[in-house]
Structures are given as C-alpha cells and as structure tokens.
C-alpha cells in the first residue's frame, strides 16, 4: 500500500508525528480507493488547514468531481462504519466510523441563499465555483488525493495562515449564514487569529443588523454550546463580549475577572469529576455562571433562548429560597452523615453551583464530592432481615440509617453498624 501521508509531508514534515495513527491509516486507505477512480478527488477544508497549522484532525473532508453517494459505496465496505447517511439536498455523504474518525464526502457544488439565514440551494458545480461558497479563506484550500498531492489555493489562504488572519470570502457571508459569526469566533479564539479589517467590519454590521435573529434558537444553542466547549474558553468569551454576542443573548457582559474565573473553574478536578460522572452540560454551567446575578425571572427569560426543557430546568435553576435553605442545612451539618443528608436530594449541577457560583460551604461540599458521594452502603436488605426487621414501609429508612452510621464510623464494618442500629431501634 502506498503511503499518501508521505506525499503530504512536503507541506508539513511534522504531520507524520502529529496525525494520529488512525487518521494516517484512514487517509492511506482512502488514497488506495481514489487511485481506482477516474473522478478528481480532493482533501478540503479543516484537514487541509490543520496540515499547515500542524494540528491533528478528527474529520476527513473530501470533495469530488462526481456523485458523492456513488463514491461512498466504494468506501463503506472498507471501514468499520457506525452509521452513515446521504443528504440529497446538500449533495453530501457522511460516514461515522467506529474509530471516531468521520468522513464527509461532498460533490463540487455552488450555493445560493434565498434570504438571510436560509438553508442554501445547492447545485452541482466545479472546483472553481466550489471554493466561493465556503466560509473563510483558511477553509478553502484543496489537496489532490493522488501522488502529486497538489495544492489548490485560489484565495491565497496560506498567506492568511502565515499572518494569523481570518478572512471571509465575500461581504454577504455573515448575512447569508449568520452561524458563520460563531465559526469566525471559534477559529479566532482557537488559533489566536485576528480578523482582517473587512471581515471585522462585516461581522460588526451583521450584528448591528440583528442577523442572528434569522436562525432558530436550536441552531443558536448548538453553536453556542460547541463554542464554549473549546479549550481556549477565555478567548471565546472575550470575543463574545467584544462583538456583542452576549448583548444579543441578554446575558450580562462578563468582566475580565469573570472570564478568568469561569475558564479556571471548568478545568478543576471537582468540576470535571461531577461533570463526567453525571453528564453535566458544560454549556449550561457556563450560562448559569454568567447569569448568576440576575433575578429568577430574568434567568428564566435568558434560558428560553436556549430551549432548556422544564425537567432539565429544575435540575439547574434554584427556585426562590432553595439555595438559601440548602446553605442553612449545610451550616448546621458537621458529621459526614449530616452533610450527606443535606445534599443527597440536590442535583449534581446545583452542587457545582453551590461550590463555584455561590461559593458557600465549600469545604463541606468538597468532602461530599470527594469522600461521601462515591461511597455505597455495606449493609444489605438481607442483613436487616437477619436481625429481625420486617420488609415494610420503613425498610428503606433503616437502610439509609445504616448508611449514615457507616459514614460517621472511622472503620465501619457490618457488625458495628448493625449493633449501633439495634441500639438506636432498641432491638435486643
């Protein structure tokens, strides 16, 4: 098998080390398929950009001269595929592999937007027209999928990469597709790039024209949540503030100190521990931090934009007086069992809010996160039956009582726990 990666190293010798083994093997296998086809096939978009930036990539974007659906038929049998789909409207075929690498195949196409924020009308076209529909110059480079690995850079994107510049391709770009406002911020924040003067002017004008209002709340939410999942969160939030994204969302503009603090919070071990264990939304937490000083009703209004359902809302938003009651309970709690009883019914999200947003009883909450919440009871129902307790409406309470006894013991074991329970229940 020929090594397509070797052909790509002329653009960046370090990609042999930077690209993951899976990515390299996938590219080489795709190259073998491309060799058998008459159609012209190119790498395009993010993966080409990442080659020149020296970044690993998880997605492979391909563009072909012919029909993407027909081309995909030759790829599907060669890889362990988790799922795949063809979208006729956009002439694209998406392959999601079990390895985690995704392959997106598109035909050369042109796009027309009937009105701002509309989904584009797509038609088959040529490579000369294909690049004009893309968002930024840095995503408009092509490398042929053959041994020449020839670069097609019609907009001089390499110069923009060298100058760390984000540049739109045409002046109506942000109005045609306002989600490009978010993508512009993503690339600027992720790579520490700046906007060229014209791009910045067009972005500011699009915000002044309220262009984001032409996209649905769901798309807005998805774009926002993807952005705040970026590693360089402080860059992203600073750009949101600068270009008035927060103003549009009715979220108070954070101070530099706020941005620094929330960027540090999401890196903390206690945050990651609860987030991963309970699948907490990082985006939801960041929003709640940013609106922490609003009234209950003002928070509700902001959260409507993000279409957070009633059930989810109950887990992230304290009712009036709820947080104060929990804080009061914690103040009166000193034993591990008392801390457990104060927090056992509190959602993991709200526990993080108490710890990092309200900043109350932090030592006790950390003990709950690191010491108490991971413990499980060593007394079972059969143990209670063995000492003569009947399975009735109080049975669960007895089990919880045993767990509380266990939490307060230095070296708990079944015999000690059951002995103490019998004393408290006055069982002989």
Tab-separated table of C-alpha atoms in Angstrom:
chain	number	residue	atom	x	y	z
A	1	UNK	CA	0.000	0.000	0.000
A	2	UNK	CA	1.342	3.413	-0.964
A	3	UNK	CA	1.748	5.978	1.764
A	4	UNK	CA	-0.301	9.069	0.966
A	5	UNK	CA	0.934	10.647	4.194
A	6	UNK	CA	4.438	10.757	2.707
A	7	UNK	CA	3.098	12.867	-0.154
A	8	UNK	CA	1.515	15.283	2.323
A	9	UNK	CA	4.686	15.767	4.361
A	10	UNK	CA	6.044	18.123	1.703
A	11	UNK	CA	3.656	20.682	3.182
A	12	UNK	CA	4.464	19.883	6.804
A	13	UNK	CA	7.069	17.217	7.664
A	14	UNK	CA	5.792	17.032	11.255
A	15	UNK	CA	2.335	15.650	10.381
A	16	UNK	CA	3.809	12.148	10.393
A	17	UNK	CA	4.092	12.605	14.165
A	18	UNK	CA	1.134	14.950	14.718
A	19	UNK	CA	-1.553	12.971	12.902
A	20	UNK	CA	-2.908	10.035	14.884
A	21	UNK	CA	-2.207	6.517	13.705
A	22	UNK	CA	-5.883	6.013	12.915
A	23	UNK	CA	-6.054	9.186	10.826
A	24	UNK	CA	-2.959	8.216	8.841
A	25	UNK	CA	-4.220	4.694	8.196
A	26	UNK	CA	-7.608	6.031	7.102
A	27	UNK	CA	-6.057	8.538	4.691
A	28	UNK	CA	-3.815	5.877	3.182
A	29	UNK	CA	-6.765	3.510	2.729
A	30	UNK	CA	-8.849	6.263	1.116
A	31	UNK	CA	-5.972	7.020	-1.222
A	32	UNK	CA	-5.994	3.398	-2.436
A	33	UNK	CA	-9.696	3.795	-3.285
A	34	UNK	CA	-9.115	7.129	-5.023
A	35	UNK	CA	-6.461	5.547	-7.263
A	36	UNK	CA	-9.117	3.333	-8.849
A	37	UNK	CA	-11.461	6.234	-9.675
A	38	UNK	CA	-11.452	8.476	-12.707
A	39	UNK	CA	-13.088	11.383	-10.888
A	40	UNK	CA	-10.911	14.050	-9.365
A	41	UNK	CA	-10.880	13.797	-5.568
A	42	UNK	CA	-9.512	16.337	-3.104
A	43	UNK	CA	-8.984	16.800	0.589
A	44	UNK	CA	-10.553	20.103	1.570
A	45	UNK	CA	-11.431	22.343	4.492
A	46	UNK	CA	-10.390	21.669	8.068
A	47	UNK	CA	-7.975	18.818	7.486
A	48	UNK	CA	-6.015	20.838	4.897
A	49	UNK	CA	-5.961	23.809	7.255
A	50	UNK	CA	-4.730	21.522	10.054
A	51	UNK	CA	-1.890	20.184	7.904
A	52	UNK	CA	-0.481	23.682	7.557
A	53	UNK	CA	-1.176	24.573	11.183
A	54	UNK	CA	0.414	21.354	12.432
A	55	UNK	CA	-2.727	20.140	14.209
A	56	UNK	CA	-4.227	16.662	14.449
A	57	UNK	CA	-7.670	16.274	12.901
A	58	UNK	CA	-10.602	14.003	13.696
A	59	UNK	CA	-12.558	14.586	10.490
A	60	UNK	CA	-11.674	13.998	6.856
A	61	UNK	CA	-13.444	16.272	4.389
A	62	UNK	CA	-13.372	15.170	0.780
A	63	UNK	CA	-14.795	16.815	-2.320
A	64	UNK	CA	-15.223	15.025	-5.629
A	65	UNK	CA	-15.971	15.796	-9.234
A	66	UNK	CA	-18.775	13.250	-9.382
A	67	UNK	CA	-21.622	11.931	-7.242
A	68	UNK	CA	-20.815	11.666	-3.527
A	69	UNK	CA	-23.367	8.901	-2.980
A	70	UNK	CA	-21.852	6.702	-5.672
A	71	UNK	CA	-18.351	7.370	-4.392
A	72	UNK	CA	-19.346	6.455	-0.829
A	73	UNK	CA	-20.363	2.971	-1.988
A	74	UNK	CA	-16.684	2.200	-2.578
A	75	UNK	CA	-15.699	3.439	0.891
A	76	UNK	CA	-18.346	1.818	3.117
A	77	UNK	CA	-17.143	-1.816	2.712
A	78	UNK	CA	-13.555	-0.858	3.575
A	79	UNK	CA	-14.101	0.528	7.065
A	80	UNK	CA	-15.873	-0.381	10.336
A	81	UNK	CA	-18.782	2.039	9.997
A	82	UNK	CA	-21.018	3.009	12.924
A	83	UNK	CA	-23.575	4.840	10.781
A	84	UNK	CA	-23.806	6.714	7.510
A	85	UNK	CA	-26.228	8.986	5.692
A	86	UNK	CA	-26.732	10.711	2.379
A	87	UNK	CA	-28.238	14.215	2.327
A	88	UNK	CA	-29.550	14.783	-1.175
A	89	UNK	CA	-30.362	18.422	-0.519
A	90	UNK	CA	-26.691	19.229	0.109
A	91	UNK	CA	-25.145	16.515	-2.126
A	92	UNK	CA	-23.163	15.222	0.847
A	93	UNK	CA	-22.449	11.793	2.271
A	94	UNK	CA	-21.424	11.483	5.929
A	95	UNK	CA	-19.702	8.366	7.259
A	96	UNK	CA	-19.288	7.995	11.022
A	97	UNK	CA	-16.713	5.323	11.777
A	98	UNK	CA	-16.413	3.233	14.914
A	99	UNK	CA	-12.861	4.524	15.334
A	100	UNK	CA	-14.176	8.049	15.897
A	101	UNK	CA	-12.894	9.425	12.614
A	102	UNK	CA	-15.621	10.881	10.418
A	103	UNK	CA	-15.514	11.121	6.629
A	104	UNK	CA	-17.556	13.794	4.878
A	105	UNK	CA	-17.835	13.489	1.104
A	106	UNK	CA	-19.313	16.299	-0.984
A	107	UNK	CA	-19.696	16.897	-4.686
A	108	UNK	CA	-18.326	20.106	-6.157
A	109	UNK	CA	-21.220	22.479	-5.698
A	110	UNK	CA	-22.452	26.032	-5.744
A	111	UNK	CA	-24.837	27.572	-3.222
A	112	UNK	CA	-27.493	30.271	-3.346
A	113	UNK	CA	-29.211	31.714	-0.264
A	114	UNK	CA	-32.806	32.824	-0.949
A	115	UNK	CA	-32.793	35.011	2.158
A	116	UNK	CA	-30.513	35.601	5.187
A	117	UNK	CA	-30.317	32.586	7.468
A	118	UNK	CA	-31.981	30.260	4.951
A	119	UNK	CA	-30.526	26.861	4.171
A	120	UNK	CA	-28.741	27.131	0.810
A	121	UNK	CA	-29.991	25.863	-2.538
A	122	UNK	CA	-27.222	23.567	-3.754
A	123	UNK	CA	-26.325	22.598	-7.329
A	124	UNK	CA	-23.566	20.512	-8.896
A	125	UNK	CA	-20.691	22.700	-9.997
A	126	UNK	CA	-16.909	22.834	-10.474
A	127	UNK	CA	-13.953	23.318	-8.158
A	128	UNK	CA	-13.709	26.898	-9.461
A	129	UNK	CA	-17.154	27.615	-8.022
A	130	UNK	CA	-16.917	25.300	-5.019
A	131	UNK	CA	-14.459	27.443	-3.088
A	132	UNK	CA	-16.596	30.576	-3.369
A	133	UNK	CA	-19.351	29.043	-1.202
A	134	UNK	CA	-17.042	28.358	1.749
A	135	UNK	CA	-16.852	30.430	4.911
A	136	UNK	CA	-13.235	31.604	5.255
A	137	UNK	CA	-10.133	31.514	3.131
A	138	UNK	CA	-8.338	29.213	5.585
A	139	UNK	CA	-11.027	26.575	4.913
A	140	UNK	CA	-10.878	26.971	1.143
A	141	UNK	CA	-7.725	25.044	0.271
A	142	UNK	CA	-7.693	21.730	-1.607
A	143	UNK	CA	-5.081	18.972	-1.881
A	144	UNK	CA	-5.491	16.397	-4.637
A	145	UNK	CA	-5.959	12.798	-3.480
A	146	UNK	CA	-3.175	11.431	-5.681
A	147	UNK	CA	0.578	11.026	-5.500
A	148	UNK	CA	1.123	14.622	-6.595
A	149	UNK	CA	-0.835	15.858	-3.547
A	150	UNK	CA	-1.180	19.122	-5.428
A	151	UNK	CA	-2.328	22.181	-3.508
A	152	UNK	CA	-5.084	24.354	-4.964
A	153	UNK	CA	-5.172	27.630	-3.034
A	154	UNK	CA	-7.243	30.054	-5.101
A	155	UNK	CA	-7.634	32.652	-2.341
A	156	UNK	CA	-4.054	32.713	-1.061
A	157	UNK	CA	-5.114	31.173	2.250
A	158	UNK	CA	-1.544	30.165	3.070
A	159	UNK	CA	-0.692	33.836	3.395
A	160	UNK	CA	-3.632	34.286	5.792
A	161	UNK	CA	-2.421	31.357	7.899
A	162	UNK	CA	1.062	32.853	7.968
A	163	UNK	CA	-0.406	36.208	9.070
A	164	UNK	CA	-2.855	34.564	11.517
A	165	UNK	CA	-5.806	36.133	9.746
A	166	UNK	CA	-9.475	35.123	9.478
A	167	UNK	CA	-10.888	36.434	6.193
A	168	UNK	CA	-14.350	35.931	4.722
A	169	UNK	CA	-14.694	35.201	1.016
A	170	UNK	CA	-17.457	37.681	0.197
A	171	UNK	CA	-19.085	40.598	2.004
A	172	UNK	CA	-22.526	38.969	2.407
A	173	UNK	CA	-21.078	35.873	4.078
A	174	UNK	CA	-22.308	36.592	7.629
A	175	UNK	CA	-25.721	37.705	6.419
A	176	UNK	CA	-26.190	34.646	4.193
A	177	UNK	CA	-25.292	32.313	7.019
A	178	UNK	CA	-25.177	34.021	10.431
A	179	UNK	CA	-23.765	30.870	12.061
A	180	UNK	CA	-20.515	31.925	10.390
A	181	UNK	CA	-20.323	34.614	13.078
A	182	UNK	CA	-19.830	31.805	15.589
A	183	UNK	CA	-17.379	29.960	13.362
A	184	UNK	CA	-15.337	33.137	12.880
A	185	UNK	CA	-15.101	33.493	16.656
A	186	UNK	CA	-14.251	29.797	17.019
A	187	UNK	CA	-11.264	29.937	14.675
A	188	UNK	CA	-10.053	33.284	16.000
A	189	UNK	CA	-10.259	32.014	19.585
A	190	UNK	CA	-8.884	28.542	18.919
A	191	UNK	CA	-5.843	29.636	16.917
A	192	UNK	CA	-5.269	33.133	18.335
A	193	UNK	CA	-6.008	34.604	14.903
A	194	UNK	CA	-7.394	38.064	14.158
A	195	UNK	CA	-9.968	39.263	11.644
A	196	UNK	CA	-8.850	41.313	8.696
A	197	UNK	CA	-10.431	44.787	8.565
A	198	UNK	CA	-13.131	43.874	6.068
A	199	UNK	CA	-14.154	40.703	7.908
A	200	UNK	CA	-14.409	42.584	11.185
A	201	UNK	CA	-16.467	45.334	9.541
A	202	UNK	CA	-18.866	42.784	8.028
A	203	UNK	CA	-19.185	40.916	11.318
A	204	UNK	CA	-19.986	44.107	13.233
A	205	UNK	CA	-22.522	45.140	10.578
A	206	UNK	CA	-24.183	41.709	10.720
A	207	UNK	CA	-24.571	42.030	14.496
A	208	UNK	CA	-25.927	45.568	14.135
A	209	UNK	CA	-28.496	44.266	11.619
A	210	UNK	CA	-29.530	41.614	14.147
A	211	UNK	CA	-28.584	38.836	11.691
A	212	UNK	CA	-28.579	36.164	14.402
A	213	UNK	CA	-32.354	36.559	14.689
A	214	UNK	CA	-32.729	34.779	11.341
A	215	UNK	CA	-31.537	31.461	12.743
A	216	UNK	CA	-33.547	29.211	15.056
A	217	UNK	CA	-32.957	29.016	18.795
A	218	UNK	CA	-31.874	25.392	18.345
A	219	UNK	CA	-29.125	26.318	15.877
A	220	UNK	CA	-28.136	29.224	18.102
A	221	UNK	CA	-27.927	26.916	21.108
A	222	UNK	CA	-25.868	24.306	19.237
A	223	UNK	CA	-23.379	26.889	18.003
A	224	UNK	CA	-23.048	28.480	21.441
A	225	UNK	CA	-22.535	25.146	23.222
A	226	UNK	CA	-19.938	23.991	20.693
A	227	UNK	CA	-18.021	27.222	21.140
A	228	UNK	CA	-17.919	27.145	24.929
A	229	UNK	CA	-16.554	23.596	24.728
A	230	UNK	CA	-13.384	24.990	23.117
A	231	UNK	CA	-10.170	24.649	25.106
A	232	UNK	CA	-9.367	28.356	24.928
A	233	UNK	CA	-12.593	29.378	26.627
A	234	UNK	CA	-11.273	32.754	27.775
A	235	UNK	CA	-10.539	33.720	24.156
A	236	UNK	CA	-14.046	32.719	23.093
A	237	UNK	CA	-15.802	34.618	25.894
A	238	UNK	CA	-13.688	37.720	25.287
A	239	UNK	CA	-14.666	37.682	21.606
A	240	UNK	CA	-18.334	37.172	22.537
A	241	UNK	CA	-18.099	40.285	24.646
A	242	UNK	CA	-16.223	42.303	22.049
A	243	UNK	CA	-18.676	41.536	19.242
A	244	UNK	CA	-21.823	41.880	21.392
A	245	UNK	CA	-22.933	38.241	21.278
A	246	UNK	CA	-23.815	38.455	24.969
A	247	UNK	CA	-25.915	41.568	24.336
A	248	UNK	CA	-27.947	39.646	21.767
A	249	UNK	CA	-28.482	36.778	24.223
A	250	UNK	CA	-29.454	39.170	27.070
A	251	UNK	CA	-26.533	37.828	29.108
A	252	UNK	CA	-24.610	40.417	31.154
A	253	UNK	CA	-21.173	41.072	29.731
A	254	UNK	CA	-18.621	39.322	31.951
A	255	UNK	CA	-15.677	41.210	33.369
A	256	UNK	CA	-12.103	40.107	32.705
A	257	UNK	CA	-12.126	38.594	36.195
A	258	UNK	CA	-15.336	36.678	35.418
A	259	UNK	CA	-13.834	35.280	32.218
A	260	UNK	CA	-10.691	34.245	34.027
A	261	UNK	CA	-12.632	32.605	36.842
A	262	UNK	CA	-15.054	30.540	34.728
A	263	UNK	CA	-12.175	29.455	32.472
A	264	UNK	CA	-10.368	28.161	35.561
A	265	UNK	CA	-13.468	26.532	37.100
A	266	UNK	CA	-14.101	24.233	34.129
A	267	UNK	CA	-10.543	22.918	34.446
A	268	UNK	CA	-10.852	21.995	38.136
A	269	UNK	CA	-10.872	18.334	39.119
A	270	UNK	CA	-14.070	18.613	41.182
A	271	UNK	CA	-15.900	20.164	38.245
A	272	UNK	CA	-14.647	17.503	35.811
A	273	UNK	CA	-15.431	14.708	38.284
A	274	UNK	CA	-19.106	15.615	38.676
A	275	UNK	CA	-19.491	16.718	35.041
A	276	UNK	CA	-18.257	13.386	33.694
A	277	UNK	CA	-19.997	11.211	36.286
A	278	UNK	CA	-23.396	12.862	35.853
A	279	UNK	CA	-23.046	14.038	32.227
A	280	UNK	CA	-23.497	17.661	33.182
A	281	UNK	CA	-23.623	20.147	30.320
A	282	UNK	CA	-20.597	22.412	30.385
A	283	UNK	CA	-22.573	24.912	28.299
A	284	UNK	CA	-25.416	25.022	30.824
A	285	UNK	CA	-22.982	25.591	33.662
A	286	UNK	CA	-21.219	28.434	31.873
A	287	UNK	CA	-24.559	30.098	31.126
A	288	UNK	CA	-25.657	29.791	34.764
A	289	UNK	CA	-22.369	31.294	35.907
A	290	UNK	CA	-22.755	34.237	33.533
A	291	UNK	CA	-26.348	34.975	34.644
A	292	UNK	CA	-25.754	34.246	38.339
A	293	UNK	CA	-26.566	37.813	39.417
A	294	UNK	CA	-29.876	38.054	37.547
A	295	UNK	CA	-33.230	37.614	39.274
A	296	UNK	CA	-35.078	34.303	38.977
A	297	UNK	CA	-37.451	35.653	36.320
A	298	UNK	CA	-34.603	37.239	34.342
A	299	UNK	CA	-32.786	33.900	34.336
A	300	UNK	CA	-35.912	32.176	33.028
A	301	UNK	CA	-36.085	34.658	30.130
A	302	UNK	CA	-32.442	34.075	29.172
A	303	UNK	CA	-32.821	30.296	29.335
A	304	UNK	CA	-35.805	30.398	26.956
A	305	UNK	CA	-33.378	31.270	24.174
A	306	UNK	CA	-31.521	28.032	24.819
A	307	UNK	CA	-34.718	25.952	24.805
A	308	UNK	CA	-33.941	24.195	28.067
A	309	UNK	CA	-36.845	21.887	28.905
A	310	UNK	CA	-38.803	22.097	32.139
A	311	UNK	CA	-37.327	18.882	33.561
A	312	UNK	CA	-33.772	20.000	32.824
A	313	UNK	CA	-34.553	23.472	34.137
A	314	UNK	CA	-35.471	22.030	37.529
A	315	UNK	CA	-32.016	20.463	37.846
A	316	UNK	CA	-30.035	23.615	37.030
A	317	UNK	CA	-32.065	26.537	38.364
A	318	UNK	CA	-32.632	27.111	42.077
A	319	UNK	CA	-36.186	28.032	42.982
A	320	UNK	CA	-36.641	31.143	45.114
A	321	UNK	CA	-35.147	30.426	48.557
A	322	UNK	CA	-33.985	26.902	47.633
A	323	UNK	CA	-30.273	27.646	47.683
A	324	UNK	CA	-30.574	29.537	50.969
A	325	UNK	CA	-32.265	26.541	52.610
A	326	UNK	CA	-29.538	24.163	51.431
A	327	UNK	CA	-26.840	26.538	52.673
A	328	UNK	CA	-28.572	26.790	56.061
A	329	UNK	CA	-28.752	22.981	56.335
A	330	UNK	CA	-25.066	22.701	55.480
A	331	UNK	CA	-24.120	25.262	58.107
A	332	UNK	CA	-25.740	23.060	60.744
A	333	UNK	CA	-24.123	19.898	59.327
A	334	UNK	CA	-20.831	18.702	60.785
A	335	UNK	CA	-20.839	14.916	60.621
A	336	UNK	CA	-20.425	13.198	57.203
A	337	UNK	CA	-23.929	11.780	57.583
A	338	UNK	CA	-25.367	15.262	58.120
A	339	UNK	CA	-23.596	16.585	55.022
A	340	UNK	CA	-24.916	13.604	53.076
A	341	UNK	CA	-28.491	14.213	54.201
A	342	UNK	CA	-28.222	17.907	53.304
A	343	UNK	CA	-27.073	17.213	49.733
A	344	UNK	CA	-28.439	13.801	48.749
A	345	UNK	CA	-31.554	15.271	47.071
A	346	UNK	CA	-29.665	18.167	45.455
A	347	UNK	CA	-28.890	17.741	41.747
A	348	UNK	CA	-25.189	17.408	40.830
A	349	UNK	CA	-25.494	20.589	38.758
A	350	UNK	CA	-26.742	22.566	41.748
A	351	UNK	CA	-23.971	21.115	43.921
A	352	UNK	CA	-21.452	22.535	41.452
A	353	UNK	CA	-23.343	25.829	41.526
A	354	UNK	CA	-23.121	25.955	45.317
A	355	UNK	CA	-19.421	25.226	45.141
A	356	UNK	CA	-18.319	27.502	42.309
A	357	UNK	CA	-21.060	30.062	41.714
A	358	UNK	CA	-22.494	30.760	45.181
A	359	UNK	CA	-19.218	29.747	46.858
A	360	UNK	CA	-20.819	28.596	50.094
A	361	UNK	CA	-19.765	25.796	52.478
A	362	UNK	CA	-17.050	24.805	50.030
A	363	UNK	CA	-15.131	22.531	52.391
A	364	UNK	CA	-18.245	20.504	53.196
A	365	UNK	CA	-19.301	20.301	49.558
A	366	UNK	CA	-15.844	19.115	48.512
A	367	UNK	CA	-15.977	16.435	51.186
A	368	UNK	CA	-19.295	15.326	49.698
A	369	UNK	CA	-17.832	15.236	46.168
A	370	UNK	CA	-14.552	13.502	47.000
A	371	UNK	CA	-15.358	11.381	50.050
A	372	UNK	CA	-19.073	10.827	50.553
A	373	UNK	CA	-20.797	10.629	47.149
A	374	UNK	CA	-18.694	7.718	45.888
A	375	UNK	CA	-19.402	5.502	48.910
A	376	UNK	CA	-22.014	2.765	48.887
A	377	UNK	CA	-23.692	1.078	51.824
A	378	UNK	CA	-22.199	-2.154	53.123
A	379	UNK	CA	-25.449	-3.206	54.782
A	380	UNK	CA	-27.950	-5.028	52.560
A	381	UNK	CA	-31.629	-5.773	52.977
A	382	UNK	CA	-30.885	-9.371	53.909
A	383	UNK	CA	-28.666	-8.120	56.756
A	384	UNK	CA	-31.633	-6.218	58.188
A	385	UNK	CA	-33.884	-9.249	57.864
A	386	UNK	CA	-31.275	-11.337	59.690
A	387	UNK	CA	-31.568	-9.076	62.766
A	388	UNK	CA	-35.329	-9.397	62.761
A	389	UNK	CA	-36.550	-6.364	60.813
A	390	UNK	CA	-39.558	-6.804	58.548
A	391	UNK	CA	-39.739	-5.532	54.973
A	392	UNK	CA	-42.224	-2.725	55.427
A	393	UNK	CA	-42.574	0.943	54.582
A	394	UNK	CA	-39.699	1.790	56.978
A	395	UNK	CA	-37.228	-0.646	55.389
A	396	UNK	CA	-35.602	1.974	53.134
A	397	UNK	CA	-35.259	4.290	56.094
A	398	UNK	CA	-33.412	1.568	58.027
A	399	UNK	CA	-31.011	1.070	55.114
A	400	UNK	CA	-30.339	4.793	54.935
A	401	UNK	CA	-29.867	4.917	58.703
A	402	UNK	CA	-27.244	2.181	58.374
A	403	UNK	CA	-25.501	4.143	55.643
A	404	UNK	CA	-25.414	7.253	57.831
A	405	UNK	CA	-23.964	5.224	60.710
A	406	UNK	CA	-21.358	3.859	58.294
A	407	UNK	CA	-20.377	7.360	57.119
A	408	UNK	CA	-19.723	8.521	60.666
A	409	UNK	CA	-17.619	5.480	61.627
A	410	UNK	CA	-13.858	5.593	61.304
A	411	UNK	CA	-13.516	1.907	60.405
A	412	UNK	CA	-17.027	0.693	59.624
A	413	UNK	CA	-17.962	-2.975	59.365
A	414	UNK	CA	-21.279	-4.817	59.307
A	415	UNK	CA	-21.162	-5.958	62.896
A	416	UNK	CA	-20.506	-2.456	64.286
A	417	UNK	CA	-23.138	-0.829	62.090
A	418	UNK	CA	-25.853	-3.361	62.905
A	419	UNK	CA	-25.006	-3.211	66.582
A	420	UNK	CA	-25.446	0.555	66.639
A	421	UNK	CA	-28.680	0.322	64.625
A	422	UNK	CA	-30.113	-2.212	67.103
A	423	UNK	CA	-29.272	0.110	69.985
A	424	UNK	CA	-30.971	3.048	68.327
A	425	UNK	CA	-34.021	0.981	67.451
A	426	UNK	CA	-33.906	-0.715	70.873
A	427	UNK	CA	-33.726	-4.182	69.368
A	428	UNK	CA	-32.389	-6.935	71.635
